[in-house]
Short mmCIF file of C-alpha atoms in Angstrom, two decimals:
data_model
loop_
_atom_site.label_atom_id
_atom_site.label_comp_id
_atom_site.label_asym_id
_atom_site.label_seq_id
_atom_site.Cartn_x
_atom_site.Cartn_y
_atom_site.Cartn_z
CA MET A 6 155.56 12.60 23.96
CA ALA A 7 155.58 15.83 25.98
CA PRO A 8 154.64 15.57 29.66
CA PHE A 9 151.01 16.34 30.52
CA LEU A 10 151.96 18.81 33.26
CA ALA A 11 153.69 22.12 32.81
CA TYR A 12 156.68 22.26 35.12
CA GLU A 13 159.90 23.99 36.03
CA ASP A 14 163.05 21.86 36.23
CA LYS A 15 166.10 23.71 37.49
CA GLY A 16 169.52 22.71 38.72
CA SER A 17 171.28 19.42 38.19
CA ASP A 18 170.94 15.96 39.67
CA THR A 19 174.57 15.12 38.88
CA ALA A 20 175.95 16.64 42.09
CA THR A 21 177.23 13.80 44.24
CA GLY A 22 174.82 12.97 47.02
CA ARG A 23 172.34 15.76 46.22
CA ILE A 24 168.87 14.21 45.98
CA PRO A 25 166.37 15.98 43.68
CA LEU A 26 163.68 18.06 45.37
CA VAL A 27 160.10 17.88 44.08
CA LEU A 28 157.77 20.69 45.17
CA VAL A 29 153.96 20.37 45.07
CA HIS A 30 151.96 23.58 45.31
CA GLY A 31 148.67 24.13 47.12
CA HIS A 32 145.24 25.42 46.11
CA PRO A 33 144.59 27.70 44.30
CA PHE A 34 148.19 28.44 43.37
CA ASP A 35 150.82 27.34 40.86
CA HIS A 36 154.49 26.37 40.82
CA THR A 37 155.64 29.99 41.27
CA MET A 38 154.73 29.78 44.96
CA TRP A 39 158.02 27.89 45.31
CA ALA A 40 160.19 30.63 43.74
CA PRO A 41 162.20 31.32 46.95
CA GLN A 42 162.97 27.62 47.32
CA ARG A 43 163.97 27.24 43.67
CA GLU A 44 166.34 30.17 44.00
CA ALA A 45 167.82 28.82 47.23
CA PHE A 46 168.28 25.17 46.30
CA ALA A 47 168.58 24.87 42.51
CA PRO A 48 172.23 26.02 42.52
CA ALA A 49 173.16 22.82 44.39
CA ARG A 50 170.53 20.25 43.39
CA ARG A 51 167.80 19.51 40.88
CA VAL A 52 164.50 21.20 41.81
CA ILE A 53 161.28 20.21 40.02
CA ALA A 54 158.07 22.19 40.54
CA PRO A 55 155.02 21.23 38.44
CA ASP A 56 151.79 23.08 37.87
CA LEU A 57 149.12 20.65 39.00
CA ARG A 58 146.35 19.61 36.61
CA GLY A 59 143.95 22.56 36.32
CA TYR A 60 146.44 25.12 37.66
CA GLY A 61 149.01 27.43 36.13
CA ALA A 62 149.94 26.40 32.59
CA SER A 63 148.81 22.77 32.93
CA PRO A 64 145.68 21.52 31.12
CA VAL A 65 142.29 21.83 32.79
CA THR A 66 139.98 18.84 33.15
CA PRO A 67 136.56 20.00 34.43
CA GLY A 68 134.51 17.90 36.80
CA THR A 69 136.27 16.23 39.73
CA THR A 70 140.02 15.74 40.11
CA LEU A 71 140.80 13.28 42.88
CA LEU A 72 144.05 13.53 44.81
CA SER A 73 144.96 10.15 43.34
CA ARG A 74 144.79 11.72 39.85
CA PHE A 75 147.15 14.51 40.92
CA ALA A 76 149.53 11.92 42.33
CA GLN A 77 149.42 9.87 39.13
CA ASP A 78 150.27 13.00 37.13
CA ILE A 79 153.31 13.61 39.32
CA GLU A 80 154.40 9.98 39.04
CA ASP A 81 154.09 10.17 35.25
CA LEU A 82 156.11 13.40 35.16
CA LEU A 83 158.91 12.02 37.32
CA ASP A 84 159.02 8.87 35.22
CA ASP A 85 159.27 11.00 32.07
CA LEU A 86 162.06 13.07 33.62
CA LYS A 87 163.81 9.87 34.78
CA VAL A 88 163.80 10.94 38.43
CA ASP A 89 164.02 7.68 40.35
CA THR A 90 164.39 8.93 43.94
CA PHE A 91 163.63 12.32 45.41
CA VAL A 92 162.64 14.42 48.39
CA LEU A 93 158.94 15.25 48.12
CA ALA A 94 157.55 18.45 49.61
CA GLY A 95 153.98 19.73 49.55
CA LEU A 96 152.07 22.57 51.16
CA SER A 97 148.38 22.48 52.11
CA MET A 98 146.57 20.50 49.37
CA GLY A 99 150.04 19.82 48.00
CA GLY A 100 150.89 18.14 51.30
CA GLN A 101 147.89 15.85 50.94
CA ILE A 102 148.97 15.05 47.38
CA ALA A 103 152.43 14.30 48.77
CA MET A 104 150.85 11.84 51.21
CA GLU A 105 149.01 10.21 48.31
CA CYS A 106 152.27 10.07 46.36
CA TYR A 107 154.01 8.42 49.29
CA ASP A 108 151.30 5.78 49.39
CA ARG A 109 152.03 5.03 45.72
CA LEU A 110 155.78 5.68 45.53
CA GLY A 111 157.07 5.14 49.04
CA ASP A 112 160.18 3.24 47.93
CA ARG A 113 161.25 6.24 45.80
CA VAL A 114 160.69 8.95 48.43
CA ARG A 115 163.91 9.60 50.36
CA GLY A 116 162.42 12.41 52.44
CA LEU A 117 158.91 13.80 53.00
CA VAL A 118 158.15 17.45 53.77
CA LEU A 119 154.61 18.34 54.88
CA ALA A 120 153.92 22.05 55.26
CA ASP A 121 150.71 23.57 56.62
CA THR A 122 148.56 20.53 55.90
CA PHE A 123 146.60 17.76 57.64
CA ALA A 124 145.85 14.08 57.14
CA GLU A 125 142.23 13.56 58.23
CA PRO A 126 139.45 12.78 55.73
CA GLU A 127 136.82 15.41 55.02
CA THR A 128 133.79 15.71 57.30
CA PRO A 129 130.26 15.79 55.87
CA ALA A 130 130.09 19.52 56.59
CA GLY A 131 133.47 20.02 54.96
CA LYS A 132 132.37 18.15 51.85
CA ALA A 133 129.33 20.37 51.54
CA ALA A 134 131.43 23.50 52.04
CA ARG A 135 134.03 22.52 49.42
CA ASN A 136 131.38 21.68 46.87
CA ALA A 137 129.61 24.97 47.59
CA VAL A 138 132.84 26.89 46.98
CA ALA A 139 133.36 24.93 43.76
CA ASP A 140 129.88 25.96 42.60
CA ARG A 141 130.65 29.56 43.47
CA LEU A 142 133.94 29.61 41.56
CA LEU A 143 132.25 28.25 38.45
CA ALA A 144 129.49 30.84 38.72
CA GLU A 145 131.50 33.89 39.74
CA GLY A 146 135.14 33.29 38.86
CA MET A 147 138.14 33.56 41.17
CA ARG A 148 138.47 37.23 42.07
CA GLY A 149 135.83 37.56 44.77
CA TYR A 150 137.03 34.38 46.45
CA ALA A 151 140.65 35.54 46.23
CA ASP A 152 139.80 38.90 47.79
CA GLU A 153 138.03 37.20 50.69
CA VAL A 154 140.63 34.56 51.58
CA LEU A 155 143.86 36.45 50.87
CA LEU A 156 144.50 37.42 54.48
CA LYS A 157 143.87 33.85 55.60
CA MET A 158 146.25 32.46 52.99
CA VAL A 159 148.94 34.81 54.32
CA ALA A 160 149.08 36.71 57.58
CA PRO A 161 147.89 40.34 57.48
CA HIS A 162 151.44 41.46 58.23
CA ALA A 163 152.92 39.58 55.26
CA PRO A 164 155.02 41.79 52.95
CA PRO A 165 152.98 43.57 50.27
CA ALA A 166 154.90 41.84 47.47
CA VAL A 167 153.94 38.47 48.94
CA ARG A 168 150.27 39.43 49.19
CA THR A 169 150.37 40.60 45.57
CA HIS A 170 152.00 37.37 44.40
CA VAL A 171 149.51 35.17 46.24
CA HIS A 172 146.51 37.17 45.00
CA ARG A 173 147.83 37.01 41.43
CA MET A 174 148.21 33.22 41.59
CA MET A 175 144.67 32.83 42.88
CA THR A 176 143.05 35.11 40.31
CA SER A 177 145.06 33.48 37.48
CA THR A 178 143.83 29.98 38.33
CA PRO A 179 141.15 28.64 35.96
CA PRO A 180 137.88 28.33 37.91
CA GLU A 181 137.18 24.93 36.32
CA GLY A 182 140.50 23.58 37.57
CA ALA A 183 140.07 24.97 41.08
CA ALA A 184 136.51 23.66 41.30
CA ALA A 185 137.53 20.19 40.12
CA ALA A 186 140.25 20.06 42.76
CA LEU A 187 137.87 21.17 45.51
CA ARG A 188 135.41 18.43 44.58
CA GLY A 189 138.20 15.87 44.52
CA ARG A 190 139.64 17.02 47.80
CA ALA A 191 136.22 16.65 49.39
CA GLU A 192 136.48 12.92 48.61
CA ARG A 193 139.98 12.41 49.97
CA PRO A 194 140.77 9.34 52.07
CA ASP A 195 142.22 9.22 55.56
CA TYR A 196 146.00 9.56 55.23
CA ARG A 197 146.79 8.84 58.88
CA PRO A 198 147.43 5.12 58.19
CA VAL A 199 149.82 6.12 55.41
CA LEU A 200 151.81 8.38 57.72
CA ARG A 201 152.17 5.66 60.35
CA ARG A 202 154.07 3.49 57.88
CA VAL A 203 156.38 6.16 56.44
CA THR A 204 159.94 4.88 56.66
CA ALA A 205 161.65 7.95 55.20
CA PRO A 206 162.63 10.87 57.43
CA ALA A 207 160.01 13.60 57.48
CA LEU A 208 159.86 17.31 58.16
CA VAL A 209 156.63 18.95 59.34
CA VAL A 210 156.50 22.74 59.00
CA VAL A 211 153.75 25.18 59.91
CA GLY A 212 153.28 28.91 60.22
CA ALA A 213 152.58 29.91 63.82
CA ASP A 214 149.60 32.06 62.76
CA ASP A 215 148.10 29.65 60.21
CA GLU A 216 144.29 29.76 60.41
CA TYR A 217 143.58 26.99 57.90
CA THR A 218 145.93 24.36 59.34
CA PRO A 219 146.94 25.50 62.82
CA VAL A 220 149.91 24.26 64.81
CA ARG A 221 147.85 21.50 66.42
CA ASP A 222 147.40 19.89 62.99
CA ALA A 223 151.16 19.88 62.50
CA GLN A 224 151.61 18.36 65.94
CA THR A 225 149.25 15.55 64.93
CA LEU A 226 151.28 14.84 61.79
CA HIS A 227 154.49 14.87 63.79
CA ALA A 228 153.05 12.35 66.26
CA LEU A 229 151.91 10.03 63.46
CA LEU A 230 155.19 9.96 61.53
CA PRO A 231 157.76 7.46 62.88
CA ASP A 232 160.79 9.66 62.11
CA SER A 233 159.94 13.34 61.93
CA VAL A 234 160.90 16.78 63.15
CA LEU A 235 158.43 19.62 63.70
CA ARG A 236 159.31 23.24 63.01
CA VAL A 237 156.97 26.17 63.74
CA ILE A 238 157.84 29.38 61.91
CA ASP A 239 156.84 32.54 63.75
CA HIS A 240 155.14 35.61 62.32
CA CYS A 241 153.51 33.95 59.32
CA GLY A 242 150.31 32.25 58.25
CA HIS A 243 149.45 29.49 55.78
CA MET A 244 152.38 30.05 53.40
CA PRO A 245 155.59 30.28 55.42
CA ASN A 246 157.72 29.45 52.38
CA LEU A 247 156.68 32.82 50.88
CA GLU A 248 156.04 34.87 54.00
CA ARG A 249 159.27 33.93 55.82
CA PRO A 250 161.44 32.37 53.10
CA GLU A 251 164.76 32.70 54.91
CA GLU A 252 163.47 30.84 57.96
CA PHE A 253 161.65 28.26 55.86
CA ASN A 254 164.70 27.66 53.66
CA ALA A 255 166.94 27.27 56.69
CA VAL A 256 164.68 24.57 58.09
CA LEU A 257 164.32 22.84 54.71
CA GLY A 258 168.04 23.09 54.01
CA GLU A 259 168.90 21.43 57.31
CA PHE A 260 166.50 18.61 56.49
CA LEU A 261 167.89 18.16 52.97
CA GLU A 262 171.40 17.89 54.35
CA ARG A 263 170.23 15.12 56.66
CA VAL A 264 168.57 13.24 53.81
CA ASP A 265 171.60 13.69 51.55
CA ALA A 266 173.79 12.22 54.26
CA GLY A 267 171.63 9.11 54.32
#
């Protein structure tokens, strides 16, 4: 039976000592946000980047999609692809899904990468705000929202091609999928206890100018994780992997080499 999620699977996992890299995108994007990382790392290792349920080419399930459902989808995909152990990386909502995945699959995660994300549960005000945005997306579609948040998703000085790519991902996302994810994210648990018991090495990355998840959030993650390094990437906002791909890839590559070495 074909996997539920659409995905990109590049490179090979036969290279000695090269652990597969699994990349989890944020909201409201798709797997193409990881294009610079696929190009950089697929020549030497297997790189798997799914479209989450409700995003990209994956099926949409209206209503509420909990982070646990996203994590189950990823587990099912990796089982189908026979990927037993891997490095798991997620950005923003994808980072929270990565935390949920670690809670379920900790013995399979050889390295954890958390980019521009945070671990705390939603506040009552935050729940109301996420549900209000979900209502708006269902009523109005994605374009107005995308226009408004673009220069918070990436820094105003991000390259024009990056701004175009990010805006295109947002406007291509089905409103029903984005709304379901927002409602599910509003119900997320507290992932701080999960991070305290992570035994794998971890990398925390954040854009220096990120408005959504500022550097202090990354510092909190770094303090919670027993074995982590923190890297702040200058001159970028919420999506350093696209805004400053060379710097991001250098940091990620160094971490992957450490994990490969065991």
